Amino acid sequence: MTESGKVATVSLEGKTASLPVHSGTLGPDVLDIRKITADLGVFTFDPGYGETASCTSKITFIDGDKGVLLHRGYPIAQLAEQATFTEVAYLLLNGELPTSTEHDSFVETLKSHTLLHEQIRNFFNGFRRDAHPMAILCGTVGALSAFYSDANDISNAASRNLSAVRLIAKLPTIAAWAYKYTQGEAFIYPRNDLTYAENFLSMMFAHPSEPYKVNPILARAMDRILILHADHEQNASTSTVRMAGSTGANPFACVAAGIAALWGPAHGGANEAVLKMLAKIGSKENIPEFIAQVKDKNSGVRLMGFGHRVYKNFDPRAKIMQATCHEVLGELGIKDDPLLDLAVDLEKIAIHDEYFVKRSLYPNVDFYSGIILKAMGIPTSMFTVLFALARTTGWISQWKEMIEEPGQRISRPRQLYTGSPERDFVPLAKRG
């Protein structure tokens, strides 16, 4: 953040405040309002913080109008098409892409931390078998702090780095075991001869009774899904991680808080909502009627998986996910799944329908990722878990950046109070 040299002057009831204007590398300038209360005696009002920069960050930049998403300056399309998830994880954590030697060392370090403490294995037995996998994930990640007390020393750089590695390495194991537990199947331990994505698929679908061979097309698809969900600037869950972290809480607790925020259907459950929408449509013959209902503002029917709160153009992640989706469907030879056929037809109609084109309601990353995950045999209850698995890298990178920021302060939003004014207490006997 740099001083632009510009100053905005705001006057209110005879008082004047001079607000410095700061410039970032990219994006609009921001007004520094930190002295507005002292100078004018007022707070600012911004529900949802949609117009407020809550921090400085060097990790991710989004220009929603232009459909741009950069990680440390690199376009998401280049990363998804040419890099691996572990390269992107290193980039988010350290600011630069790794050299071959650095990447090999990073991958080996991750592999040395994929195993869970055996007592954590017993921890799973405390959950009901019909528990939602997100409940298991949230509880187990939070419980990691009970096993790694060194994580409490957040002032120590080595401790922060070790916590970051532990989280990125162990999330696939916890996520896969959450699925296995709900299915009543045996836990599969990590394999160090596999890549990050391959290892996760192995722990999800392998069985002790027979060998499991990872399909390279599916592994690459999973790797791309992880890359495309790794970080997305200051969204609800990332802001939650930062807010929890500002209190000095240990990183496992902070990421557990992020998982809880991601669990909400308005955030991490969007791809699951796509499949529910498709199931409700039922068949290709019902698409025209459904489209008509979507266009009718009074119907209350929404087109899930199209458009995005941030992107007013095509979601840059969706283009890669679209190609990946068709690769997966082709590899698996899926031609007779009614739900997937329905999704393909709906995609074709919406892309060319003038109503949706005018409103920039293009398919987003959630539309395609839900189709891919279903095709791969991953149940809808695991969709948000997969999201959390990918986003953990972004969360812990954002957490580290925040902790290492000079002058970092505890988060403390203000409010516009609309309750009763001060009043006197009335004893119970006199309240009628």
Coordinates of C-alpha atoms in Angstrom, one line a residue:
M1 CA 0.0 0.0 0.0
T2 CA 1.4 3.4 -1.0
E3 CA 0.3 7.0 -0.4
S4 CA -1.2 8.3 -3.7
G5 CA -0.7 11.9 -2.7
K6 CA -4.4 12.5 -2.9
V7 CA -6.6 13.5 0.0
A8 CA -10.4 13.3 0.3
T9 CA -12.0 16.0 2.4
V10 CA -15.2 15.2 4.1
S11 CA -17.3 17.8 6.0
L12 CA -20.1 17.2 8.5
E13 CA -21.8 19.7 10.7
G14 CA -19.0 22.1 10.7
K15 CA -16.3 19.5 11.2
T16 CA -13.8 18.5 8.5
A17 CA -11.8 15.3 8.1
S18 CA -8.9 14.8 5.6
L19 CA -8.8 11.2 4.5
P20 CA -5.6 10.0 2.9
V21 CA -6.0 8.0 -0.3
H22 CA -4.0 4.8 -0.7
S23 CA -3.1 3.0 -3.9
G24 CA -2.5 -0.7 -4.3
T25 CA -0.6 -2.5 -7.1
L26 CA -3.9 -3.2 -8.9
G27 CA -7.5 -2.3 -8.2
P28 CA -9.3 0.9 -7.0
D29 CA -7.8 3.4 -4.6
V30 CA -9.0 3.2 -1.0
L31 CA -9.9 5.9 1.5
D32 CA -8.2 5.6 4.9
I33 CA -11.0 6.2 7.3
R34 CA -9.2 5.3 10.5
K35 CA -9.4 8.9 11.8
I36 CA -13.0 9.7 10.7
T37 CA -14.5 8.9 14.1
A38 CA -12.0 11.2 15.9
D39 CA -12.4 14.0 13.4
L40 CA -16.1 13.8 12.7
G41 CA -17.6 11.7 15.5
V42 CA -19.1 9.2 13.1
F43 CA -18.6 5.6 12.0
T44 CA -19.0 4.3 8.4
F45 CA -21.9 1.9 7.6
D46 CA -21.2 -1.0 5.2
P47 CA -23.2 -4.1 5.8
G48 CA -21.3 -7.2 4.6
Y49 CA -18.2 -5.1 4.1
G50 CA -18.8 -5.1 0.4
E51 CA -17.2 -1.7 -0.1
T52 CA -14.6 -1.9 2.7
A53 CA -11.0 -3.0 2.5
S54 CA -10.4 -4.8 5.8
C55 CA -6.7 -5.5 5.2
T56 CA -3.7 -5.2 2.9
S57 CA -2.7 -8.4 1.1
K58 CA -0.2 -9.6 -1.5
I59 CA -1.8 -13.0 -2.1
T60 CA -4.9 -12.8 -4.4
F61 CA -6.3 -10.1 -6.7
I62 CA -9.8 -10.2 -8.3
D63 CA -11.2 -7.8 -10.9
G64 CA -14.8 -9.0 -11.2
D65 CA -15.7 -6.6 -14.0
K66 CA -12.9 -8.0 -16.2
G67 CA -13.1 -11.6 -15.0
V68 CA -9.5 -11.5 -13.6
L69 CA -8.2 -13.7 -10.8
L70 CA -4.5 -13.5 -10.0
H71 CA -2.5 -15.5 -7.3
R72 CA 0.7 -13.6 -6.5
G73 CA 0.3 -11.9 -9.9
Y74 CA -0.1 -15.2 -11.9
P75 CA -3.4 -15.6 -13.9
I76 CA -5.5 -18.5 -12.5
A77 CA -5.8 -20.0 -16.0
Q78 CA -2.0 -20.4 -16.4
L79 CA -1.7 -21.9 -12.9
A80 CA -4.6 -24.4 -13.5
E81 CA -3.3 -25.5 -16.9
Q82 CA 0.4 -25.6 -16.2
A83 CA 1.1 -25.9 -12.5
T84 CA 0.3 -28.6 -9.9
F85 CA -1.6 -27.9 -6.7
T86 CA 1.6 -28.2 -4.6
E87 CA 3.2 -25.6 -6.7
V88 CA 0.3 -23.3 -6.2
A89 CA 0.3 -24.0 -2.4
Y90 CA 4.0 -23.1 -2.3
L91 CA 3.3 -19.9 -4.2
L92 CA 0.5 -18.8 -1.9
L93 CA 2.5 -19.5 1.2
N94 CA 5.8 -18.1 0.1
G95 CA 5.1 -15.5 -2.6
E96 CA 7.0 -17.1 -5.4
L97 CA 6.8 -20.2 -7.5
P98 CA 9.2 -22.9 -6.3
T99 CA 12.3 -24.0 -8.1
S100 CA 12.5 -27.7 -8.9
T101 CA 14.6 -28.3 -5.8
E102 CA 12.3 -26.2 -3.6
H103 CA 9.2 -28.0 -4.9
D104 CA 10.7 -31.4 -4.3
S105 CA 11.6 -30.4 -0.7
F106 CA 8.2 -28.9 -0.1
V107 CA 6.4 -32.1 -1.4
E108 CA 8.6 -34.3 0.8
T109 CA 7.9 -32.2 3.8
L110 CA 4.1 -32.4 3.1
K111 CA 4.4 -36.2 2.8
S112 CA 6.2 -36.4 6.1
H113 CA 3.1 -34.9 7.8
T114 CA 0.2 -36.6 6.1
L115 CA -0.3 -39.2 8.9
L116 CA -2.7 -38.4 11.8
H117 CA -1.9 -39.2 15.4
E118 CA -3.4 -42.5 16.2
Q119 CA -5.5 -41.0 19.0
I120 CA -7.1 -38.8 16.3
R121 CA -8.2 -42.0 14.6
N122 CA -10.1 -42.9 17.8
F123 CA -11.6 -39.4 17.8
F124 CA -13.7 -40.3 14.8
N125 CA -15.6 -42.9 16.8
G126 CA -17.1 -40.1 18.9
F127 CA -19.3 -39.1 15.9
R128 CA -22.5 -40.7 14.8
R129 CA -22.2 -42.6 11.5
D130 CA -24.8 -40.4 9.9
A131 CA -23.0 -37.2 10.9
H132 CA -22.3 -34.7 8.1
P133 CA -18.7 -34.9 6.9
M134 CA -18.3 -31.2 7.4
A135 CA -19.2 -31.6 11.1
I136 CA -16.5 -34.3 11.4
L137 CA -14.0 -32.1 9.5
C138 CA -14.7 -29.0 11.6
G139 CA -14.4 -30.9 14.9
T140 CA -11.3 -32.8 14.0
V141 CA -9.4 -29.9 12.6
G142 CA -10.1 -27.9 15.7
A143 CA -9.0 -30.8 17.8
L144 CA -5.5 -30.8 16.1
S145 CA -4.6 -28.0 18.5
A146 CA -4.8 -30.5 21.4
F147 CA -2.1 -32.6 19.7
Y148 CA 0.3 -29.8 18.6
S149 CA 0.7 -27.4 21.5
D150 CA 3.7 -25.8 19.7
A151 CA 1.2 -24.2 17.3
N152 CA 0.1 -21.8 20.2
D153 CA 3.4 -19.9 19.7
I154 CA 2.2 -17.9 16.7
S155 CA 5.0 -15.3 17.3
N156 CA 7.5 -18.0 16.1
A157 CA 8.1 -18.1 12.3
A158 CA 9.2 -21.7 12.4
S159 CA 6.1 -22.7 14.4
R160 CA 3.8 -20.8 11.9
N161 CA 5.4 -22.6 9.0
L162 CA 5.1 -26.0 10.6
S163 CA 1.4 -25.4 11.4
A164 CA 0.9 -24.4 7.7
V165 CA 2.5 -27.6 6.5
R166 CA 0.6 -29.8 9.0
L167 CA -2.7 -28.3 7.9
I168 CA -2.1 -28.7 4.2
A169 CA -0.7 -32.2 4.6
K170 CA -3.3 -33.5 7.0
L171 CA -6.5 -32.1 5.5
P172 CA -6.7 -34.7 2.8
T173 CA -6.4 -37.5 5.4
I174 CA -9.1 -36.0 7.6
A175 CA -11.4 -35.3 4.7
A176 CA -11.1 -38.8 3.3
W177 CA -11.5 -40.5 6.7
A178 CA -14.6 -38.4 7.3
Y179 CA -16.1 -39.9 4.2
K180 CA -14.9 -43.4 5.0
Y181 CA -16.4 -43.2 8.5
T182 CA -19.8 -42.1 7.3
Q183 CA -19.7 -45.1 4.9
G184 CA -18.6 -47.6 7.5
E185 CA -15.5 -48.4 5.5
A186 CA -11.9 -49.0 6.6
F187 CA -9.6 -46.0 6.8
I188 CA -7.0 -45.9 4.1
Y189 CA -3.6 -44.5 5.2
P190 CA -1.7 -42.0 3.0
R191 CA 0.8 -43.2 0.4
N192 CA 4.0 -41.3 -0.1
D193 CA 4.4 -42.7 -3.6
L194 CA 1.4 -40.7 -4.9
T195 CA 0.9 -37.0 -5.7
Y196 CA -1.3 -34.8 -3.4
A197 CA -4.4 -35.3 -5.6
E198 CA -3.7 -39.0 -6.2
N199 CA -3.2 -39.6 -2.5
F200 CA -6.6 -38.0 -1.7
L201 CA -8.4 -40.2 -4.3
S202 CA -6.6 -43.2 -3.0
M203 CA -7.7 -42.6 0.6
M204 CA -11.3 -41.9 -0.7
F205 CA -11.8 -44.9 -2.9
A206 CA -9.2 -47.6 -2.1
H207 CA -10.1 -50.7 -0.1
P208 CA -7.6 -52.9 2.0
S209 CA -8.8 -56.0 0.2
E210 CA -7.7 -55.1 -3.3
P211 CA -5.1 -52.8 -5.1
Y212 CA -6.3 -49.4 -6.2
K213 CA -4.9 -47.7 -9.3
V214 CA -5.5 -43.9 -9.6
N215 CA -6.9 -42.8 -13.0
P216 CA -4.5 -40.0 -14.2
I217 CA -7.3 -38.1 -15.9
L218 CA -9.3 -38.0 -12.7
A219 CA -6.2 -37.1 -10.6
R220 CA -5.5 -34.2 -12.9
A221 CA -9.1 -33.1 -12.6
M222 CA -8.9 -33.2 -8.9
D223 CA -5.7 -31.3 -8.9
R224 CA -7.4 -28.6 -11.0
I225 CA -10.4 -28.4 -8.7
L226 CA -8.0 -27.9 -5.7
I227 CA -6.1 -25.1 -7.6
L228 CA -9.2 -23.3 -8.7
H229 CA -10.6 -23.3 -5.1
A230 CA -7.3 -22.6 -3.3
D231 CA -7.9 -18.9 -2.5
H232 CA -10.4 -16.2 -3.5
E233 CA -9.4 -13.0 -1.8
Q234 CA -11.3 -11.8 1.3
N235 CA -14.5 -13.9 1.1
A236 CA -16.6 -14.8 4.1
S237 CA -14.6 -17.8 5.3
T238 CA -11.2 -16.2 4.7
S239 CA -12.3 -13.1 6.5
T240 CA -13.5 -15.4 9.3
V241 CA -10.0 -17.0 9.5
R242 CA -8.4 -13.6 9.6
M243 CA -10.8 -12.3 12.3
A244 CA -10.3 -15.3 14.5
G245 CA -6.6 -15.1 13.9
S246 CA -6.5 -11.4 15.0
T247 CA -7.3 -12.6 18.5
G248 CA -4.1 -14.6 18.7
A249 CA -6.0 -18.0 18.4
N250 CA -3.9 -20.9 17.2
P251 CA -4.1 -21.7 13.5
F252 CA -6.0 -24.9 13.8
A253 CA -8.8 -23.1 15.6
C254 CA -8.7 -20.4 13.0
V255 CA -9.0 -22.8 10.1
A256 CA -11.8 -24.7 12.0
A257 CA -13.6 -21.3 12.1
G258 CA -13.1 -21.0 8.4
I259 CA -14.6 -24.4 7.8
A260 CA -17.6 -23.5 9.8
A261 CA -18.1 -20.3 7.7
L262 CA -17.6 -22.3 4.5
W263 CA -20.3 -24.8 5.6
G264 CA -23.1 -22.2 4.9
P265 CA -25.1 -22.9 1.6
A266 CA -24.6 -19.3 0.5
H267 CA -20.8 -19.9 0.4
G268 CA -19.3 -23.4 0.2
G269 CA -22.5 -25.3 -0.6
A270 CA -23.1 -23.7 -4.0
N271 CA -22.0 -26.7 -6.1
E272 CA -24.3 -29.0 -4.1
A273 CA -27.1 -26.6 -4.8
V274 CA -26.5 -27.1 -8.5
L275 CA -27.2 -30.8 -8.3
K276 CA -30.3 -30.2 -6.2
M277 CA -31.5 -27.8 -8.9
L278 CA -30.9 -30.3 -11.6
A279 CA -32.7 -33.0 -9.7
K280 CA -35.7 -30.7 -9.3
I281 CA -35.8 -30.0 -13.0
G282 CA -35.9 -33.7 -13.5
S283 CA -35.6 -34.1 -17.3
K284 CA -34.6 -32.3 -20.5
E285 CA -38.3 -31.7 -21.4
N286 CA -38.7 -29.6 -18.3
I287 CA -35.8 -27.2 -19.1
P288 CA -37.9 -24.6 -21.1
E289 CA -40.4 -24.3 -18.3
F290 CA -37.6 -24.0 -15.7
I291 CA -35.9 -21.3 -17.8
A292 CA -39.2 -19.4 -18.0
Q293 CA -39.6 -19.6 -14.3
V294 CA -36.1 -18.2 -13.8
K295 CA -36.9 -15.3 -16.0
D296 CA -40.0 -14.6 -14.0
K297 CA -39.0 -12.4 -11.0
N298 CA -42.1 -13.4 -9.1
S299 CA -41.5 -17.2 -9.3
G300 CA -38.7 -17.3 -6.7
V301 CA -36.8 -19.8 -8.9
R302 CA -33.1 -19.3 -9.1
L303 CA -30.6 -20.6 -11.6
M304 CA -27.9 -22.1 -9.4
G305 CA -24.3 -22.3 -10.6
F306 CA -24.6 -19.3 -13.0
G307 CA -23.3 -15.8 -12.3
H308 CA -21.2 -14.8 -9.4
R309 CA -21.4 -12.0 -6.7
V310 CA -17.8 -10.9 -7.6
Y311 CA -17.5 -11.7 -11.3
K312 CA -19.6 -9.5 -13.6
N313 CA -18.1 -11.2 -16.5
F314 CA -17.3 -14.9 -17.1
D315 CA -15.8 -16.6 -14.0
P316 CA -12.2 -17.2 -15.1
R317 CA -12.1 -20.5 -13.2
A318 CA -15.2 -21.7 -15.1
K319 CA -13.5 -21.9 -18.4
I320 CA -10.8 -24.4 -17.1
M321 CA -13.4 -26.3 -15.2
Q322 CA -15.7 -26.6 -18.2
A323 CA -12.9 -28.2 -20.2
T324 CA -12.0 -30.5 -17.3
C325 CA -15.7 -31.4 -16.9
H326 CA -15.9 -32.7 -20.5
E327 CA -12.5 -34.5 -20.1
V328 CA -13.8 -36.4 -17.1
L329 CA -17.2 -37.3 -18.7
G330 CA -15.3 -38.5 -21.8
E331 CA -12.8 -40.5 -19.8
L332 CA -15.6 -42.2 -17.7
G333 CA -17.7 -42.8 -20.8
I334 CA -20.7 -41.2 -19.1
K335 CA -23.4 -40.9 -21.7
D336 CA -26.6 -42.1 -19.9
D337 CA -26.6 -40.3 -16.6
P338 CA -29.9 -38.2 -16.8
L339 CA -28.6 -35.6 -14.3
L340 CA -25.3 -35.0 -16.2
D341 CA -27.1 -35.0 -19.6
L342 CA -29.5 -32.5 -18.1
A343 CA -26.6 -30.3 -17.0
V344 CA -25.0 -30.3 -20.4
D345 CA -28.2 -29.3 -22.1
L346 CA -28.9 -26.5 -19.5
E347 CA -25.4 -25.2 -20.0
K348 CA -25.9 -25.0 -23.8
I349 CA -29.2 -23.1 -23.5
A350 CA -28.0 -20.7 -20.8
I351 CA -24.8 -19.8 -22.6
H352 CA -26.7 -18.7 -25.7
D353 CA -29.9 -17.4 -24.2
E354 CA -29.9 -13.6 -24.6
Y355 CA -31.6 -13.1 -21.2
F356 CA -28.6 -14.7 -19.4
V357 CA -25.9 -13.3 -21.7
K358 CA -27.1 -9.7 -21.1
R359 CA -27.0 -10.3 -17.3
S360 CA -23.6 -12.0 -17.4
L361 CA -25.2 -15.1 -15.9
Y362 CA -22.5 -17.5 -17.3
P363 CA -21.8 -20.9 -15.7
N364 CA -19.5 -20.4 -12.8
V365 CA -16.9 -22.8 -11.2
D366 CA -19.6 -24.3 -8.9
F367 CA -21.7 -25.5 -11.9
Y368 CA -18.9 -27.5 -13.4
S369 CA -17.3 -28.7 -10.2
G370 CA -20.5 -30.3 -9.0
I371 CA -20.9 -32.2 -12.2
I372 CA -17.3 -33.4 -12.1
L373 CA -17.4 -34.5 -8.5
K374 CA -20.7 -36.4 -9.1
A375 CA -19.2 -38.1 -12.1
M376 CA -16.2 -39.2 -10.1
G377 CA -18.4 -40.8 -7.5
I378 CA -18.0 -38.3 -4.8
P379 CA -21.3 -37.8 -2.9
T380 CA -22.9 -34.3 -2.5
S381 CA -22.3 -34.3 1.2
M382 CA -18.5 -34.3 0.5
F383 CA -18.6 -31.3 -1.9
T384 CA -18.1 -28.6 0.7
V385 CA -15.4 -30.8 2.4
L386 CA -13.5 -30.8 -0.9
F387 CA -13.9 -27.0 -1.0
A388 CA -12.4 -26.8 2.5
L389 CA -9.6 -29.1 1.6
A390 CA -8.6 -26.8 -1.3
R391 CA -9.2 -23.5 0.6
T392 CA -7.1 -24.5 3.6
T393 CA -4.0 -23.5 1.7
G394 CA -5.4 -20.0 1.1
W395 CA -6.7 -19.7 4.6
I396 CA -3.4 -20.5 6.2
S397 CA -1.5 -18.3 3.8
Q398 CA -3.9 -15.4 4.6
W399 CA -3.5 -16.2 8.3
K400 CA 0.3 -16.1 8.1
E401 CA 0.3 -12.9 6.2
M402 CA -2.0 -11.3 8.8
I403 CA 0.1 -12.4 11.7
E404 CA 3.3 -11.2 10.1
E405 CA 1.8 -7.8 9.2
P406 CA 3.4 -5.0 11.3
G407 CA 0.8 -3.2 13.5
Q408 CA -1.8 -6.0 13.2
R409 CA -4.8 -5.3 15.4
I410 CA -7.7 -7.4 16.7
S411 CA -10.8 -7.1 14.5
R412 CA -13.5 -5.0 16.1
P413 CA -16.3 -3.9 13.7
R414 CA -18.6 -1.2 14.7
Q415 CA -22.4 -1.2 14.5
L416 CA -25.4 1.1 13.9
Y417 CA -27.4 0.5 17.1
T418 CA -31.2 0.6 16.6
G419 CA -32.4 -0.8 19.9
S420 CA -34.0 0.9 22.9
P421 CA -32.4 4.1 24.3
E422 CA -31.3 4.0 27.9
R423 CA -34.1 3.3 30.4
D424 CA -34.5 2.5 34.1
F425 CA -35.0 -1.0 35.4
V426 CA -38.5 -1.9 36.7
P427 CA -38.7 -4.5 39.5
L428 CA -40.6 -7.7 38.7
A429 CA -43.4 -6.9 41.1
K430 CA -44.1 -3.6 39.4
R431 CA -44.3 -5.0 35.8
G432 CA -47.9 -5.8 36.0

